[in-house]
Amino acid sequence: MTLTALNALPPEQLTETLSTCCGATAWIEKMKKEFPVKDEDSLLAAAVKHWHTCSEKDWREAFDHHPKIGDLHSMQQKLAATAQWASREQEGTIDASTVILQAFTKGNKLYEDKFGYIFIVCATGKSAPEMLSILTDRLKNDPKEEIKIAMHEQEKITAIRLKKLLSV
């Protein structure tokens, strides 16, 4: 999609399109007010600006729109609109061994039990062992520290998806 095409989308379609990049309703509504945007840099700057004005509740809403890392069934079931992107972002887990996938299942449960939301990591370019190591390390964080880390990971994911959107 070109920037011109994105700028020309009617409000409902713009909402749907932005939701494939970040699932936080507050962020989407703030972003819609930015249109039309001048260029990709303006789009990305607005995305960061508005993401940082969102609340923890908004961040958690965005996290809920992601499949669990390493859970291939979750990737297939969660949000068909982003399933293709999510599968490519998590391609490092596709050929992961059963042992690694079982470790993800255990780690994801521990993470959710401790923090109350799914493990969020910008998975693009990372292998399954690398993501599992990140998950294991982040389990040591306190909740106040971890929510900020997860928020920044979502910020990276959103930027990557916005760029992909404009390259389609």
PDB file of C-alpha atoms in Angstrom:
ATOM      1  CA  MET A   1       0.000   0.000   0.000  1.00  0.00           C
ATOM      2  CA  THR A   2       1.284   3.451  -0.809  1.00  0.00           C
ATOM      3  CA  LEU A   3       1.162   6.340   1.623  1.00  0.00           C
ATOM      4  CA  THR A   4      -1.292   8.034  -0.726  1.00  0.00           C
ATOM      5  CA  ALA A   5      -3.574   4.988  -0.546  1.00  0.00           C
ATOM      6  CA  LEU A   6      -3.263   4.842   3.240  1.00  0.00           C
ATOM      7  CA  ASN A   7      -4.107   8.537   3.520  1.00  0.00           C
ATOM      8  CA  ALA A   8      -7.189   8.001   1.319  1.00  0.00           C
ATOM      9  CA  LEU A   9      -8.709   5.159   3.354  1.00  0.00           C
ATOM     10  CA  PRO A  10     -12.181   5.813   4.768  1.00  0.00           C
ATOM     11  CA  PRO A  11     -12.271   5.894   8.615  1.00  0.00           C
ATOM     12  CA  GLU A  12     -13.505   2.302   9.091  1.00  0.00           C
ATOM     13  CA  GLN A  13     -10.851   0.904   6.762  1.00  0.00           C
ATOM     14  CA  LEU A  14      -8.160   3.049   8.366  1.00  0.00           C
ATOM     15  CA  THR A  15      -9.173   1.697  11.776  1.00  0.00           C
ATOM     16  CA  GLU A  16      -8.957  -1.869  10.501  1.00  0.00           C
ATOM     17  CA  THR A  17      -5.620  -1.245   8.782  1.00  0.00           C
ATOM     18  CA  LEU A  18      -4.023   0.426  11.801  1.00  0.00           C
ATOM     19  CA  SER A  19      -5.286  -2.388  14.038  1.00  0.00           C
ATOM     20  CA  THR A  20      -3.109  -4.837  12.082  1.00  0.00           C
ATOM     21  CA  CYS A  21      -0.102  -2.847  13.299  1.00  0.00           C
ATOM     22  CA  CYS A  22      -1.180  -2.299  16.914  1.00  0.00           C
ATOM     23  CA  GLY A  23      -4.339  -3.528  18.611  1.00  0.00           C
ATOM     24  CA  ALA A  24      -4.731  -0.744  21.192  1.00  0.00           C
ATOM     25  CA  THR A  25      -7.979   1.117  20.509  1.00  0.00           C
ATOM     26  CA  ALA A  26      -6.703   4.352  22.116  1.00  0.00           C
ATOM     27  CA  TRP A  27      -3.590   4.298  19.919  1.00  0.00           C
ATOM     28  CA  ILE A  28      -5.667   3.696  16.791  1.00  0.00           C
ATOM     29  CA  GLU A  29      -8.001   6.589  17.598  1.00  0.00           C
ATOM     30  CA  LYS A  30      -5.073   8.938  18.242  1.00  0.00           C
ATOM     31  CA  MET A  31      -3.369   7.826  15.038  1.00  0.00           C
ATOM     32  CA  LYS A  32      -6.482   8.388  12.927  1.00  0.00           C
ATOM     33  CA  LYS A  33      -6.350  12.082  13.859  1.00  0.00           C
ATOM     34  CA  GLU A  34      -2.883  12.312  12.245  1.00  0.00           C
ATOM     35  CA  PHE A  35      -4.183  11.569   8.764  1.00  0.00           C
ATOM     36  CA  PRO A  36      -3.323  12.504   6.165  1.00  0.00           C
ATOM     37  CA  VAL A  37       0.342  12.065   7.052  1.00  0.00           C
ATOM     38  CA  LYS A  38       3.104  13.758   5.094  1.00  0.00           C
ATOM     39  CA  ASP A  39       5.546  10.857   4.819  1.00  0.00           C
ATOM     40  CA  GLU A  40       6.681   7.602   6.394  1.00  0.00           C
ATOM     41  CA  ASP A  41       8.854   9.393   8.964  1.00  0.00           C
ATOM     42  CA  SER A  42       5.849  11.451  10.115  1.00  0.00           C
ATOM     43  CA  LEU A  43       3.768   8.278  10.376  1.00  0.00           C
ATOM     44  CA  LEU A  44       6.403   6.504  12.456  1.00  0.00           C
ATOM     45  CA  ALA A  45       6.977   9.546  14.683  1.00  0.00           C
ATOM     46  CA  ALA A  46       3.230   9.839  15.347  1.00  0.00           C
ATOM     47  CA  ALA A  47       3.057   6.124  16.143  1.00  0.00           C
ATOM     48  CA  VAL A  48       5.764   6.471  18.811  1.00  0.00           C
ATOM     49  CA  LYS A  49       4.337   9.706  20.205  1.00  0.00           C
ATOM     50  CA  HIS A  50       0.858   8.257  20.599  1.00  0.00           C
ATOM     51  CA  TRP A  51       2.087   4.909  21.916  1.00  0.00           C
ATOM     52  CA  HIS A  52       3.914   6.713  24.722  1.00  0.00           C
ATOM     53  CA  THR A  53       0.733   8.574  25.694  1.00  0.00           C
ATOM     54  CA  CYS A  54      -1.215   5.336  26.031  1.00  0.00           C
ATOM     55  CA  SER A  55      -1.929   3.804  29.421  1.00  0.00           C
ATOM     56  CA  GLU A  56      -0.835   0.433  30.729  1.00  0.00           C
ATOM     57  CA  LYS A  57      -4.381  -0.776  30.047  1.00  0.00           C
ATOM     58  CA  ASP A  58      -3.933   0.239  26.387  1.00  0.00           C
ATOM     59  CA  TRP A  59      -0.584  -1.540  26.210  1.00  0.00           C
ATOM     60  CA  ARG A  60      -2.143  -4.714  27.582  1.00  0.00           C
ATOM     61  CA  GLU A  61      -4.935  -4.446  25.017  1.00  0.00           C
ATOM     62  CA  ALA A  62      -2.299  -4.353  22.260  1.00  0.00           C
ATOM     63  CA  PHE A  63      -0.515  -7.371  23.769  1.00  0.00           C
ATOM     64  CA  ASP A  64      -3.794  -9.333  23.675  1.00  0.00           C
ATOM     65  CA  HIS A  65      -3.765  -9.064  19.878  1.00  0.00           C
ATOM     66  CA  HIS A  66      -0.626 -11.195  19.592  1.00  0.00           C
ATOM     67  CA  PRO A  67      -0.243 -14.945  19.476  1.00  0.00           C
ATOM     68  CA  LYS A  68       2.008 -16.453  22.106  1.00  0.00           C
ATOM     69  CA  ILE A  69       5.634 -16.783  21.047  1.00  0.00           C
ATOM     70  CA  GLY A  70       6.365 -20.389  20.143  1.00  0.00           C
ATOM     71  CA  ASP A  71       2.704 -21.425  20.154  1.00  0.00           C
ATOM     72  CA  LEU A  72       2.044 -22.306  16.521  1.00  0.00           C
ATOM     73  CA  HIS A  73      -1.613 -23.135  17.187  1.00  0.00           C
ATOM     74  CA  SER A  74      -2.089 -19.717  18.792  1.00  0.00           C
ATOM     75  CA  MET A  75      -0.518 -18.056  15.731  1.00  0.00           C
ATOM     76  CA  GLN A  76      -3.011 -19.814  13.469  1.00  0.00           C
ATOM     77  CA  GLN A  77      -6.020 -19.009  15.660  1.00  0.00           C
ATOM     78  CA  LYS A  78      -5.277 -15.421  16.759  1.00  0.00           C
ATOM     79  CA  LEU A  79      -6.433 -12.588  14.560  1.00  0.00           C
ATOM     80  CA  ALA A  80      -6.434 -13.801  11.003  1.00  0.00           C
ATOM     81  CA  ALA A  81      -5.607 -10.264   9.834  1.00  0.00           C
ATOM     82  CA  THR A  82      -2.141 -10.400  11.384  1.00  0.00           C
ATOM     83  CA  ALA A  83      -1.524 -14.147  11.324  1.00  0.00           C
ATOM     84  CA  GLN A  84       0.666 -13.964   8.222  1.00  0.00           C
ATOM     85  CA  TRP A  85       2.818 -11.185   9.710  1.00  0.00           C
ATOM     86  CA  ALA A  86       2.971 -12.918  13.086  1.00  0.00           C
ATOM     87  CA  SER A  87       4.061 -16.186  11.497  1.00  0.00           C
ATOM     88  CA  ARG A  88       6.812 -14.409   9.558  1.00  0.00           C
ATOM     89  CA  GLU A  89       7.865 -12.460  12.651  1.00  0.00           C
ATOM     90  CA  GLN A  90       8.061 -15.692  14.604  1.00  0.00           C
ATOM     91  CA  GLU A  91       9.583 -17.757  11.799  1.00  0.00           C
ATOM     92  CA  GLY A  92      12.492 -18.554  14.143  1.00  0.00           C
ATOM     93  CA  THR A  93      10.113 -20.837  16.062  1.00  0.00           C
ATOM     94  CA  ILE A  94       8.736 -22.726  13.056  1.00  0.00           C
ATOM     95  CA  ASP A  95      11.537 -25.290  12.968  1.00  0.00           C
ATOM     96  CA  ALA A  96      12.099 -25.261  16.739  1.00  0.00           C
ATOM     97  CA  SER A  97      12.465 -28.614  18.429  1.00  0.00           C
ATOM     98  CA  THR A  98       9.728 -30.091  20.556  1.00  0.00           C
ATOM     99  CA  VAL A  99      11.908 -29.442  23.609  1.00  0.00           C
ATOM    100  CA  ILE A 100      12.134 -25.723  22.779  1.00  0.00           C
ATOM    101  CA  LEU A 101       8.392 -25.476  22.081  1.00  0.00           C
ATOM    102  CA  GLN A 102       7.630 -27.239  25.382  1.00  0.00           C
ATOM    103  CA  ALA A 103       9.959 -24.796  27.143  1.00  0.00           C
ATOM    104  CA  PHE A 104       8.047 -21.914  25.511  1.00  0.00           C
ATOM    105  CA  THR A 105       4.768 -23.368  26.749  1.00  0.00           C
ATOM    106  CA  LYS A 106       6.115 -23.562  30.295  1.00  0.00           C
ATOM    107  CA  GLY A 107       7.811 -20.148  30.092  1.00  0.00           C
ATOM    108  CA  ASN A 108       4.722 -18.488  28.602  1.00  0.00           C
ATOM    109  CA  LYS A 109       2.596 -19.825  31.469  1.00  0.00           C
ATOM    110  CA  LEU A 110       5.090 -18.632  34.097  1.00  0.00           C
ATOM    111  CA  TYR A 111       5.239 -15.236  32.416  1.00  0.00           C
ATOM    112  CA  GLU A 112       1.457 -14.844  32.233  1.00  0.00           C
ATOM    113  CA  ASP A 113       1.056 -15.994  35.834  1.00  0.00           C
ATOM    114  CA  LYS A 114       3.643 -13.471  37.023  1.00  0.00           C
ATOM    115  CA  PHE A 115       2.802 -10.445  34.849  1.00  0.00           C
ATOM    116  CA  GLY A 116      -0.822 -10.988  33.799  1.00  0.00           C
ATOM    117  CA  TYR A 117      -0.259 -10.701  30.025  1.00  0.00           C
ATOM    118  CA  ILE A 118       1.490 -12.665  27.304  1.00  0.00           C
ATOM    119  CA  PHE A 119       5.227 -12.450  26.698  1.00  0.00           C
ATOM    120  CA  ILE A 120       5.871  -9.757  24.083  1.00  0.00           C
ATOM    121  CA  VAL A 121       9.137  -9.626  22.175  1.00  0.00           C
ATOM    122  CA  CYS A 122       9.990  -8.202  18.791  1.00  0.00           C
ATOM    123  CA  ALA A 123      10.664 -11.616  17.290  1.00  0.00           C
ATOM    124  CA  THR A 124      11.786 -10.473  13.855  1.00  0.00           C
ATOM    125  CA  GLY A 125      15.211 -11.931  13.097  1.00  0.00           C
ATOM    126  CA  LYS A 126      15.455 -13.886  16.351  1.00  0.00           C
ATOM    127  CA  SER A 127      15.876 -17.643  16.627  1.00  0.00           C
ATOM    128  CA  ALA A 128      13.743 -19.781  18.928  1.00  0.00           C
ATOM    129  CA  PRO A 129      16.629 -20.357  21.392  1.00  0.00           C
ATOM    130  CA  GLU A 130      17.325 -16.601  21.458  1.00  0.00           C
ATOM    131  CA  MET A 131      13.674 -15.767  22.180  1.00  0.00           C
ATOM    132  CA  LEU A 132      13.489 -18.480  24.834  1.00  0.00           C
ATOM    133  CA  SER A 133      16.582 -17.014  26.481  1.00  0.00           C
ATOM    134  CA  ILE A 134      14.974 -13.548  26.438  1.00  0.00           C
ATOM    135  CA  LEU A 135      11.804 -14.995  27.968  1.00  0.00           C
ATOM    136  CA  THR A 136      13.782 -16.732  30.696  1.00  0.00           C
ATOM    137  CA  ASP A 137      15.761 -13.564  31.489  1.00  0.00           C
ATOM    138  CA  ARG A 138      12.671 -11.368  31.560  1.00  0.00           C
ATOM    139  CA  LEU A 139      10.942 -13.663  34.031  1.00  0.00           C
ATOM    140  CA  LYS A 140      13.439 -12.249  36.564  1.00  0.00           C
ATOM    141  CA  ASN A 141      12.109  -8.690  36.150  1.00  0.00           C
ATOM    142  CA  ASP A 142       9.744  -6.983  38.542  1.00  0.00           C
ATOM    143  CA  PRO A 143       6.325  -6.099  37.113  1.00  0.00           C
ATOM    144  CA  LYS A 144       6.982  -2.325  36.905  1.00  0.00           C
ATOM    145  CA  GLU A 145      10.173  -2.901  34.914  1.00  0.00           C
ATOM    146  CA  GLU A 146       8.675  -5.614  32.721  1.00  0.00           C
ATOM    147  CA  ILE A 147       5.630  -3.643  31.558  1.00  0.00           C
ATOM    148  CA  LYS A 148       7.976  -0.934  30.230  1.00  0.00           C
ATOM    149  CA  ILE A 149      10.101  -3.518  28.416  1.00  0.00           C
ATOM    150  CA  ALA A 150       6.995  -5.138  26.908  1.00  0.00           C
ATOM    151  CA  MET A 151       5.707  -1.693  25.882  1.00  0.00           C
ATOM    152  CA  HIS A 152       8.962  -0.957  24.050  1.00  0.00           C
ATOM    153  CA  GLU A 153       8.850  -4.351  22.329  1.00  0.00           C
ATOM    154  CA  GLN A 154       5.324  -3.573  21.097  1.00  0.00           C
ATOM    155  CA  GLU A 155       6.602  -0.208  19.866  1.00  0.00           C
ATOM    156  CA  LYS A 156       9.226  -2.006  17.748  1.00  0.00           C
ATOM    157  CA  ILE A 157       6.622  -4.454  16.402  1.00  0.00           C
ATOM    158  CA  THR A 158       4.292  -1.597  15.472  1.00  0.00           C
ATOM    159  CA  ALA A 159       7.044   0.256  13.596  1.00  0.00           C
ATOM    160  CA  ILE A 160       7.987  -2.886  11.658  1.00  0.00           C
ATOM    161  CA  ARG A 161       4.350  -3.524  10.762  1.00  0.00           C
ATOM    162  CA  LEU A 162       3.762   0.073   9.658  1.00  0.00           C
ATOM    163  CA  LYS A 163       6.803  -0.188   7.374  1.00  0.00           C
ATOM    164  CA  LYS A 164       5.554  -3.528   6.019  1.00  0.00           C
ATOM    165  CA  LEU A 165       2.152  -1.991   5.440  1.00  0.00           C
ATOM    166  CA  LEU A 166       3.685   0.658   3.224  1.00  0.00           C
ATOM    167  CA  SER A 167       5.805  -1.885   1.363  1.00  0.00           C
ATOM    168  CA  VAL A 168       2.885  -4.140   0.389  1.00  0.00           C
TER     169      VAL A 168
END
